[in-house]
mmCIF file of C-alpha atoms and ligand atoms in Angstrom:
data_model
loop_
_atom_site.group_PDB
_atom_site.id
_atom_site.type_symbol
_atom_site.label_atom_id
_atom_site.label_comp_id
_atom_site.label_asym_id
_atom_site.label_seq_id
_atom_site.Cartn_x
_atom_site.Cartn_y
_atom_site.Cartn_z
ATOM 1 C CA MET A 1 82.861 7.671 7.868
ATOM 2 C CA GLU A 2 85.389 8.892 10.416
ATOM 3 C CA PRO A 3 85.807 6.555 13.363
ATOM 4 C CA GLU A 4 84.122 7.360 16.670
ATOM 5 C CA ASN A 5 80.915 8.853 15.396
ATOM 6 C CA ILE A 6 78.395 9.057 18.205
ATOM 7 C CA LEU A 7 74.956 7.527 17.695
ATOM 8 C CA SER A 8 72.458 8.852 20.247
ATOM 9 C CA LEU A 9 69.257 7.004 21.019
ATOM 10 C CA VAL A 10 66.605 9.368 22.330
ATOM 11 C CA VAL A 11 63.976 7.431 24.260
ATOM 12 C CA PRO A 12 60.936 9.181 25.751
ATOM 13 C CA CYS A 13 59.666 7.041 28.634
ATOM 14 C CA TYR A 14 56.476 7.329 30.591
ATOM 15 C CA ASN A 15 55.907 4.498 33.063
ATOM 16 C CA GLU A 16 58.148 2.095 31.198
ATOM 17 C CA GLU A 17 59.921 0.352 34.086
ATOM 18 C CA GLU A 18 59.270 -3.056 32.517
ATOM 19 C CA SER A 19 60.225 -2.097 28.974
ATOM 20 C CA ILE A 20 63.471 -0.201 29.582
ATOM 21 C CA PRO A 21 65.622 -3.206 30.573
ATOM 22 C CA LEU A 22 64.323 -5.107 27.526
ATOM 23 C CA PHE A 23 65.007 -2.099 25.341
ATOM 24 C CA TYR A 24 68.519 -1.733 26.708
ATOM 25 C CA GLN A 25 69.240 -5.422 26.233
ATOM 26 C CA GLU A 26 68.004 -5.475 22.663
ATOM 27 C CA THR A 27 69.831 -2.304 21.600
ATOM 28 C CA GLN A 28 73.021 -3.614 23.226
ATOM 29 C CA ARG A 29 72.674 -6.829 21.263
ATOM 30 C CA ILE A 30 72.230 -4.984 17.963
ATOM 31 C CA TYR A 31 75.076 -2.657 18.851
ATOM 32 C CA THR A 32 77.662 -5.343 19.554
ATOM 33 C CA GLU A 33 76.406 -7.397 16.620
ATOM 34 C CA SER A 34 76.498 -4.834 13.878
ATOM 35 C CA LEU A 35 76.992 -1.199 14.896
ATOM 36 C CA GLU A 36 80.233 -1.300 16.841
ATOM 37 C CA THR A 37 82.131 -2.547 13.801
ATOM 38 C CA LEU A 38 81.046 0.582 11.924
ATOM 39 C CA GLY A 39 83.025 2.654 14.406
ATOM 40 C CA LEU A 40 79.936 4.027 16.113
ATOM 41 C CA VAL A 41 79.799 4.876 19.798
ATOM 42 C CA LEU A 42 76.395 4.477 21.369
ATOM 43 C CA GLU A 43 74.826 7.038 23.680
ATOM 44 C CA TYR A 44 71.468 6.662 25.395
ATOM 45 C CA VAL A 45 69.301 9.605 26.331
ATOM 46 C CA PHE A 46 66.326 8.395 28.353
ATOM 47 C CA VAL A 47 63.732 11.041 29.037
ATOM 48 C CA ASP A 48 61.640 10.212 32.055
ATOM 49 C CA ASP A 49 58.417 12.050 31.366
ATOM 50 C CA GLY A 50 57.285 12.365 34.979
ATOM 51 C CA SER A 51 56.654 8.637 35.391
ATOM 52 C CA SER A 52 54.854 7.498 38.501
ATOM 53 C CA ASP A 53 56.416 4.018 38.513
ATOM 54 C CA GLY A 54 60.043 2.972 38.903
ATOM 55 C CA THR A 55 61.153 4.251 35.480
ATOM 56 C CA LEU A 56 63.601 6.787 36.890
ATOM 57 C CA SER A 57 65.279 4.328 39.261
ATOM 58 C CA VAL A 58 65.581 1.751 36.470
ATOM 59 C CA VAL A 59 67.250 4.363 34.279
ATOM 60 C CA LYS A 60 69.489 5.533 37.113
ATOM 61 C CA ARG A 61 70.632 1.998 37.756
ATOM 62 C CA LEU A 62 71.564 1.681 34.084
ATOM 63 C CA ALA A 63 73.391 4.999 34.240
ATOM 64 C CA GLU A 64 75.457 3.819 37.185
ATOM 65 C CA THR A 65 76.735 0.771 35.368
ATOM 66 C CA ASP A 66 76.994 2.283 31.898
ATOM 67 C CA GLU A 67 78.513 5.718 31.467
ATOM 68 C CA ARG A 68 76.994 6.065 27.993
ATOM 69 C CA VAL A 69 73.536 6.249 29.565
ATOM 70 C CA HIS A 70 72.235 9.747 30.159
ATOM 71 C CA TYR A 71 68.847 10.814 31.346
ATOM 72 C CA VAL A 72 66.626 13.822 31.762
ATOM 73 C CA SER A 73 63.841 13.536 34.278
ATOM 74 C CA PHE A 74 60.868 15.901 34.150
ATOM 75 C CA SER A 75 59.152 17.457 37.149
ATOM 76 C CA ARG A 76 55.830 16.036 35.892
ATOM 77 C CA ASN A 77 54.326 14.451 32.785
ATOM 78 C CA PHE A 78 54.805 16.875 29.885
ATOM 79 C CA GLY A 79 53.871 14.482 27.074
ATOM 80 C CA LYS A 80 55.868 12.613 24.474
ATOM 81 C CA GLU A 81 56.408 15.688 22.304
ATOM 82 C CA ALA A 82 58.213 17.512 25.098
ATOM 83 C CA GLY A 83 60.130 14.314 25.813
ATOM 84 C CA ILE A 84 61.358 14.113 22.233
ATOM 85 C CA TYR A 85 62.420 17.768 22.304
ATOM 86 C CA ALA A 86 64.311 17.432 25.595
ATOM 87 C CA GLY A 87 65.993 14.243 24.377
ATOM 88 C CA LEU A 88 67.084 15.829 21.110
ATOM 89 C CA GLU A 89 68.459 18.797 23.043
ATOM 90 C CA ALA A 90 70.433 16.533 25.364
ATOM 91 C CA ALA A 91 71.742 14.244 22.609
ATOM 92 C CA SER A 92 75.301 14.913 21.541
ATOM 93 C CA GLY A 93 75.437 12.443 18.655
ATOM 94 C CA ASP A 94 76.351 13.085 15.044
ATOM 95 C CA TYR A 95 73.563 10.619 14.352
ATOM 96 C CA VAL A 96 70.452 10.711 16.478
ATOM 97 C CA ALA A 97 67.578 8.237 16.577
ATOM 98 C CA VAL A 98 64.237 8.778 18.295
ATOM 99 C CA MET A 99 62.826 5.490 19.589
ATOM 100 C CA ASP A 100 59.968 4.299 21.791
ATOM 101 C CA ALA A 101 60.934 2.378 24.899
ATOM 102 C CA ASP A 102 58.490 -0.455 24.209
ATOM 103 C CA LEU A 103 60.444 -2.009 21.301
ATOM 104 C CA GLN A 104 57.674 -1.120 18.856
ATOM 105 C CA ASP A 105 60.465 0.612 16.964
ATOM 106 C CA PRO A 106 62.656 -2.394 16.187
ATOM 107 C CA PRO A 107 66.335 -1.701 17.028
ATOM 108 C CA ALA A 108 67.147 -4.380 14.446
ATOM 109 C CA LEU A 109 66.429 -1.757 11.780
ATOM 110 C CA LEU A 110 69.213 0.527 13.047
ATOM 111 C CA PRO A 111 72.127 -0.987 11.076
ATOM 112 C CA GLN A 112 70.200 -0.668 7.829
ATOM 113 C CA MET A 113 69.216 2.903 8.753
ATOM 114 C CA VAL A 114 72.813 3.863 9.529
ATOM 115 C CA ALA A 115 73.875 2.385 6.188
ATOM 116 C CA ALA A 116 71.295 4.531 4.408
ATOM 117 C CA LEU A 117 72.528 7.683 6.192
ATOM 118 C CA GLU A 118 75.996 6.924 4.951
ATOM 119 C CA GLU A 119 74.696 6.514 1.415
ATOM 120 C CA GLY A 120 73.939 10.214 1.578
ATOM 121 C CA TYR A 121 70.462 10.525 3.032
ATOM 122 C CA ASP A 122 69.990 13.107 5.818
ATOM 123 C CA CYS A 123 67.198 11.343 7.581
ATOM 124 C CA ILE A 124 65.736 7.841 7.648
ATOM 125 C CA ALA A 125 62.050 7.705 8.501
ATOM 126 C CA THR A 126 59.961 4.644 9.224
ATOM 127 C CA ARG A 127 56.371 3.712 8.685
ATOM 128 C CA ARG A 128 54.476 0.617 9.587
ATOM 129 C CA LYS A 129 52.832 -1.212 6.735
ATOM 130 C CA ASN A 130 49.876 -2.446 8.733
ATOM 131 C CA ARG A 131 48.207 -1.914 12.071
ATOM 132 C CA LYS A 132 48.119 -5.525 13.147
ATOM 133 C CA GLY A 133 47.135 -5.939 16.782
ATOM 134 C CA GLU A 134 45.407 -2.572 16.986
ATOM 135 C CA PRO A 135 41.682 -2.141 17.663
ATOM 136 C CA PRO A 136 39.884 -1.717 14.287
ATOM 137 C CA VAL A 137 38.122 1.472 15.401
ATOM 138 C CA ARG A 138 41.473 3.051 16.250
ATOM 139 C CA SER A 139 42.869 2.047 12.832
ATOM 140 C CA PHE A 140 39.833 3.450 11.049
ATOM 141 C CA PHE A 141 40.140 6.851 12.705
ATOM 142 C CA ALA A 142 43.904 6.878 12.245
ATOM 143 C CA ARG A 143 43.447 6.373 8.489
ATOM 144 C CA LEU A 144 40.753 9.050 8.395
ATOM 145 C CA PHE A 145 43.100 11.452 10.177
ATOM 146 C CA TYR A 146 45.914 10.939 7.659
ATOM 147 C CA ARG A 147 43.519 11.348 4.734
ATOM 148 C CA LEU A 148 42.105 14.568 6.206
ATOM 149 C CA ILE A 149 45.383 16.219 7.143
ATOM 150 C CA ASN A 150 47.003 15.373 3.820
ATOM 151 C CA LYS A 151 44.054 16.832 1.897
ATOM 152 C CA MET A 152 44.150 20.045 3.901
ATOM 153 C CA SER A 153 47.800 20.670 4.637
ATOM 154 C CA SER A 154 50.782 21.272 2.406
ATOM 155 C CA THR A 155 52.887 19.410 4.965
ATOM 156 C CA GLN A 156 52.397 15.790 3.972
ATOM 157 C CA ILE A 157 52.283 13.164 6.691
ATOM 158 C CA ILE A 158 52.511 9.604 5.459
ATOM 159 C CA ASP A 159 49.987 7.111 6.850
ATOM 160 C CA GLY A 160 51.547 4.927 9.506
ATOM 161 C CA THR A 161 54.508 7.267 10.100
ATOM 162 C CA ARG A 162 56.289 6.470 13.324
ATOM 163 C CA ASP A 163 58.295 8.907 15.379
ATOM 164 C CA PHE A 164 61.132 6.371 14.936
ATOM 165 C CA ARG A 165 63.773 8.201 12.911
ATOM 166 C CA LEU A 166 67.491 8.327 12.430
ATOM 167 C CA MET A 167 68.795 11.782 11.643
ATOM 168 C CA LYS A 168 72.003 13.572 10.960
ATOM 169 C CA ARG A 169 73.005 16.411 13.273
ATOM 170 C CA MET A 170 71.789 19.127 10.881
ATOM 171 C CA VAL A 171 68.278 17.665 10.853
ATOM 172 C CA VAL A 172 68.252 17.571 14.657
ATOM 173 C CA ASP A 173 69.354 21.195 14.779
ATOM 174 C CA ALA A 174 66.600 22.136 12.329
ATOM 175 C CA ILE A 175 64.003 20.410 14.503
ATOM 176 C CA LEU A 176 65.332 22.109 17.633
ATOM 177 C CA SER A 177 65.156 25.497 15.923
ATOM 178 C CA ASP A 178 61.377 25.077 15.775
ATOM 179 C CA LYS A 179 60.492 26.101 19.306
ATOM 180 C CA GLU A 180 56.713 26.148 18.999
ATOM 181 C CA TYR A 181 54.770 25.149 22.080
ATOM 182 C CA ASN A 182 52.061 23.131 20.336
ATOM 183 C CA ARG A 183 54.319 20.430 19.033
ATOM 184 C CA PHE A 184 53.299 17.747 16.587
ATOM 185 C CA SER A 185 56.462 15.827 15.787
ATOM 186 C CA LYS A 186 55.168 13.944 12.771
ATOM 187 C CA GLY A 187 54.431 17.341 11.216
ATOM 188 C CA ILE A 188 57.693 18.950 12.310
ATOM 189 C CA PHE A 189 59.738 16.067 10.885
ATOM 190 C CA SER A 190 58.047 16.479 7.539
ATOM 191 C CA TRP A 191 58.110 20.266 7.652
ATOM 192 C CA VAL A 192 61.899 20.579 8.109
ATOM 193 C CA GLY A 193 62.396 18.682 4.854
ATOM 194 C CA PHE A 194 65.822 17.180 4.011
ATOM 195 C CA ARG A 195 66.563 14.093 1.954
ATOM 196 C CA THR A 196 64.525 11.423 3.629
ATOM 197 C CA LYS A 197 64.507 7.701 2.994
ATOM 198 C CA TRP A 198 61.484 5.673 4.071
ATOM 199 C CA ILE A 199 61.724 2.219 5.561
ATOM 200 C CA GLU A 200 58.642 0.077 6.057
ATOM 201 C CA TYR A 201 58.106 -2.619 8.586
ATOM 202 C CA GLU A 202 55.396 -4.839 10.003
ATOM 203 C CA ASN A 203 53.705 -3.527 13.112
ATOM 204 C CA VAL A 204 55.169 -4.921 16.326
ATOM 205 C CA GLU A 205 53.188 -5.056 19.545
ATOM 206 C CA ARG A 206 54.691 -3.449 22.649
ATOM 207 C CA CYS A 207 57.027 -5.716 24.626
ATOM 208 C CA ALA A 208 55.681 -4.922 28.107
ATOM 209 C CA GLY A 209 53.442 -2.451 29.902
ATOM 210 C CA LYS A 210 50.429 -0.696 28.403
ATOM 211 C CA THR A 211 49.915 1.961 25.744
ATOM 212 C CA LYS A 212 49.750 5.487 27.169
ATOM 213 C CA TRP A 213 47.238 6.620 24.582
ATOM 214 C CA SER A 214 43.543 6.299 25.146
ATOM 215 C CA PHE A 215 41.252 6.800 22.181
ATOM 216 C CA TRP A 216 40.278 10.243 23.478
ATOM 217 C CA LYS A 217 43.915 11.330 23.948
ATOM 218 C CA LEU A 218 44.668 10.229 20.397
ATOM 219 C CA PHE A 219 41.642 12.106 19.104
ATOM 220 C CA LEU A 220 42.763 15.329 20.809
ATOM 221 C CA TYR A 221 46.291 14.764 19.523
ATOM 222 C CA SER A 222 45.005 14.447 15.963
ATOM 223 C CA VAL A 223 42.981 17.654 16.337
ATOM 224 C CA ASP A 224 46.193 19.342 17.524
ATOM 225 C CA GLY A 225 47.958 18.023 14.455
ATOM 226 C CA ILE A 226 45.329 19.444 12.134
ATOM 227 C CA LEU A 227 45.248 22.817 13.894
ATOM 228 C CA ALA A 228 49.048 23.032 13.846
ATOM 229 C CA TYR A 229 49.495 22.267 10.171
ATOM 230 C CA THR A 230 46.580 23.780 8.334
ATOM 231 C CA THR A 231 44.155 26.673 8.484
ATOM 232 C CA VAL A 232 41.977 25.099 5.803
ATOM 233 C CA PRO A 233 39.168 24.421 8.331
ATOM 234 C CA LEU A 234 38.816 28.198 8.752
ATOM 235 C CA ALA A 235 38.507 28.648 5.001
ATOM 236 C CA LEU A 236 35.973 25.813 4.792
ATOM 237 C CA VAL A 237 33.895 27.483 7.478
ATOM 238 C CA SER A 238 33.887 30.757 5.520
ATOM 239 C CA VAL A 239 32.776 28.944 2.382
ATOM 240 C CA MET A 240 30.054 27.223 4.362
ATOM 241 C CA GLY A 241 28.891 30.669 5.555
ATOM 242 C CA ILE A 242 28.687 31.979 1.988
ATOM 243 C CA ILE A 243 26.771 28.924 0.795
ATOM 244 C CA LEU A 244 24.277 29.259 3.648
ATOM 245 C CA CYS A 245 23.777 32.960 2.812
ATOM 246 C CA LEU A 246 23.034 32.048 -0.788
ATOM 247 C CA ILE A 247 20.543 29.386 0.262
ATOM 248 C CA ALA A 248 18.895 31.839 2.667
ATOM 249 C CA PHE A 249 18.644 34.477 -0.091
ATOM 250 C CA ILE A 250 17.010 32.042 -2.519
ATOM 251 C CA ALA A 251 14.626 30.881 0.209
ATOM 252 C CA LEU A 252 13.746 34.500 0.997
ATOM 253 C CA CYS A 253 12.883 35.230 -2.662
ATOM 254 C CA PHE A 254 10.727 32.102 -2.705
ATOM 255 C CA VAL A 255 8.879 33.142 0.454
ATOM 256 C CA ILE A 256 8.258 36.724 -0.813
ATOM 257 C CA ILE A 257 6.991 35.567 -4.201
ATOM 258 C CA ARG A 258 4.791 32.909 -2.617
ATOM 259 C CA ALA A 259 3.350 35.512 -0.196
ATOM 260 C CA LEU A 260 2.616 37.902 -3.093
ATOM 261 C CA ILE A 261 0.811 35.192 -5.058
ATOM 262 C CA PHE A 262 -0.914 33.164 -2.319
ATOM 263 C CA GLY A 263 -1.068 35.635 0.609
ATOM 264 C CA ASP A 264 0.690 34.998 3.895
ATOM 265 C CA PRO A 265 -1.065 32.564 6.254
ATOM 266 C CA VAL A 266 1.054 31.935 9.364
ATOM 267 C CA ALA A 267 2.476 28.456 8.907
ATOM 268 C CA GLY A 268 5.750 26.647 8.903
ATOM 269 C CA TRP A 269 6.559 27.275 12.573
ATOM 270 C CA PRO A 270 8.180 23.860 13.185
ATOM 271 C CA SER A 271 10.279 24.126 10.057
ATOM 272 C CA MET A 272 11.443 27.580 11.133
ATOM 273 C CA ILE A 273 12.543 26.307 14.548
ATOM 274 C CA SER A 274 14.431 23.483 12.868
ATOM 275 C CA ILE A 275 16.216 25.927 10.616
ATOM 276 C CA ILE A 276 17.095 28.239 13.520
ATOM 277 C CA ILE A 277 18.476 25.363 15.575
ATOM 278 C CA PHE A 278 20.403 24.085 12.575
ATOM 279 C CA LEU A 279 21.971 27.471 11.924
ATOM 280 C CA GLY A 280 22.630 27.989 15.635
ATOM 281 C CA GLY A 281 24.470 24.692 15.684
ATOM 282 C CA ILE A 282 26.582 25.611 12.711
ATOM 283 C CA GLN A 283 27.423 28.966 14.256
ATOM 284 C CA LEU A 284 28.500 27.372 17.528
ATOM 285 C CA PHE A 285 30.594 24.855 15.631
ATOM 286 C CA CYS A 286 32.327 27.635 13.708
ATOM 287 C CA LEU A 287 32.880 29.690 16.835
ATOM 288 C CA GLY A 288 34.338 26.637 18.521
ATOM 289 C CA LEU A 289 36.647 26.079 15.585
ATOM 290 C CA ILE A 290 37.877 29.663 15.662
ATOM 291 C CA GLY A 291 38.206 29.301 19.425
ATOM 292 C CA LEU A 292 40.480 26.296 18.973
ATOM 293 C CA TYR A 293 42.838 28.305 16.826
ATOM 294 C CA ILE A 294 42.722 31.213 19.248
ATOM 295 C CA SER A 295 43.482 28.940 22.182
ATOM 296 C CA LYS A 296 46.552 27.720 20.325
ATOM 297 C CA ILE A 297 47.664 31.326 19.787
ATOM 298 C CA TYR A 298 47.024 32.002 23.467
ATOM 299 C CA LEU A 299 49.196 29.090 24.603
ATOM 300 C CA GLU A 300 51.875 29.963 22.086
ATOM 301 C CA THR A 301 52.129 33.596 23.230
ATOM 302 C CA LYS A 302 52.656 32.589 26.855
ATOM 303 C CA LYS A 303 56.068 31.243 25.851
ATOM 304 C CA ARG A 304 56.026 28.660 28.575
ATOM 305 C CA PRO A 305 58.983 26.281 28.625
ATOM 306 C CA LEU A 306 58.295 22.981 26.882
ATOM 307 C CA TYR A 307 59.372 20.990 29.923
ATOM 308 C CA ILE A 308 60.891 21.380 33.378
ATOM 309 C CA VAL A 309 63.790 19.252 34.487
ATOM 310 C CA ARG A 310 63.972 17.778 37.954
ATOM 311 C CA GLU A 311 67.157 15.764 37.571
ATOM 312 C CA ARG A 312 69.577 14.897 34.823
ATOM 313 C CA LYS A 313 72.851 13.188 34.056
HETATM 314 N N1 LIG B 1 55.409 8.493 26.193
HETATM 315 C C1 LIG B 1 55.926 9.602 26.853
HETATM 316 N N2 LIG B 1 55.056 10.492 27.463
HETATM 317 C C2 LIG B 1 53.706 10.307 27.421
HETATM 318 C C3 LIG B 1 53.193 9.192 26.724
HETATM 319 C C4 LIG B 1 54.073 8.309 26.122
HETATM 320 O O1 LIG B 1 57.138 9.798 26.908
HETATM 321 O O2 LIG B 1 52.995 11.142 28.001
HETATM 322 C C5 LIG B 1 56.342 7.533 25.559
HETATM 323 C C6 LIG B 1 56.145 6.083 25.971
HETATM 324 O O3 LIG B 1 56.846 5.787 27.144
HETATM 325 C C7 LIG B 1 56.714 5.324 24.782
HETATM 326 C C8 LIG B 1 56.349 6.237 23.622
HETATM 327 O O4 LIG B 1 56.123 7.532 24.172
HETATM 328 O O5 LIG B 1 58.117 5.156 24.842
HETATM 329 C C9 LIG B 1 55.126 5.755 22.852
HETATM 330 O O6 LIG B 1 54.061 5.561 23.741
HETATM 331 P P1 LIG B 1 53.085 4.320 23.619
HETATM 332 O O7 LIG B 1 53.867 3.078 23.325
HETATM 333 O O8 LIG B 1 52.241 4.313 24.843
HETATM 334 O O9 LIG B 1 52.222 4.724 22.375
HETATM 335 P P2 LIG B 1 51.705 3.755 21.191
HETATM 336 O O10 LIG B 1 52.909 2.991 20.710
HETATM 337 O O11 LIG B 1 50.671 2.878 21.798
HETATM 338 O O12 LIG B 1 51.174 4.707 20.160
HETATM 339 MG MG1 LIG B 2 54.142 1.884 21.784
#
């Protein structure tokens, strides 16, 4: 490797005033211990995602004392996906890593990831082996989500994938060239391809502060992921329609033949109501599903910017 390669750390931060100093300390430690000798120059890109606590002032203080610290501060909360995009855009490194501020993405893995890049990989991805310390319900639905999306989509997303990645410049440029509004990074990372090496590690609990993801937010995020990477649900709904038509046709034949043989006393009112409600429910579900896709098209066609910057350095 030529000397003086820049390694950028892109860190989306939303209300992380407690975590950022710890993150900075830990990455500094790893850097002086084992990255500096490789001839790497570190650059930080903190993205303040419209935090309502002291995140921005903490970052600014760091930037005053350390010229390698850069930041982008949003005008409001735009979500982690927008944060990642803005950070990647602002990063100037030949190597770029995306990391959470809460040390759940261990900086200690960086030296080994850099080594793998230099072996010839384009991108080093990480996944956690277990979900230790996570509520069981959350783990169950997370697993279900990965099973579902991998069955339905040709873009494979490995269970436990983190957004923690180290990439070469060309991978970053590929990711930035995808300007879609409905962003699902785990999908985009997989979709751009490239020679990727996977590193596994034990789950680490966040160092300070609280998770920004409620169960409901995660659920909506997973629905977004499915909508963004597969249209199989639409096909399933069509198949369901055909099957119901077939069943209805068979039932109709049965009713006609029975009426011809036994006459037609008025009966079966409750069962008919049940069937109507059942079918009504299915129709609403399907309409809703189509609506979800349409709403994504709607948002995409507006071509709104992914984020708005209030301040930067
Ligand atoms: N984050 C963000 N914007 C948001 C929510 C989260 O930039 O709207 C950042 C957050 O500061 C952290 C990372 O994304 O650095 C992961 O968030 P968190 O640790 O809350 O998620 P979890 O690890 O619990 O999945
Ligand atoms: Mg976290």
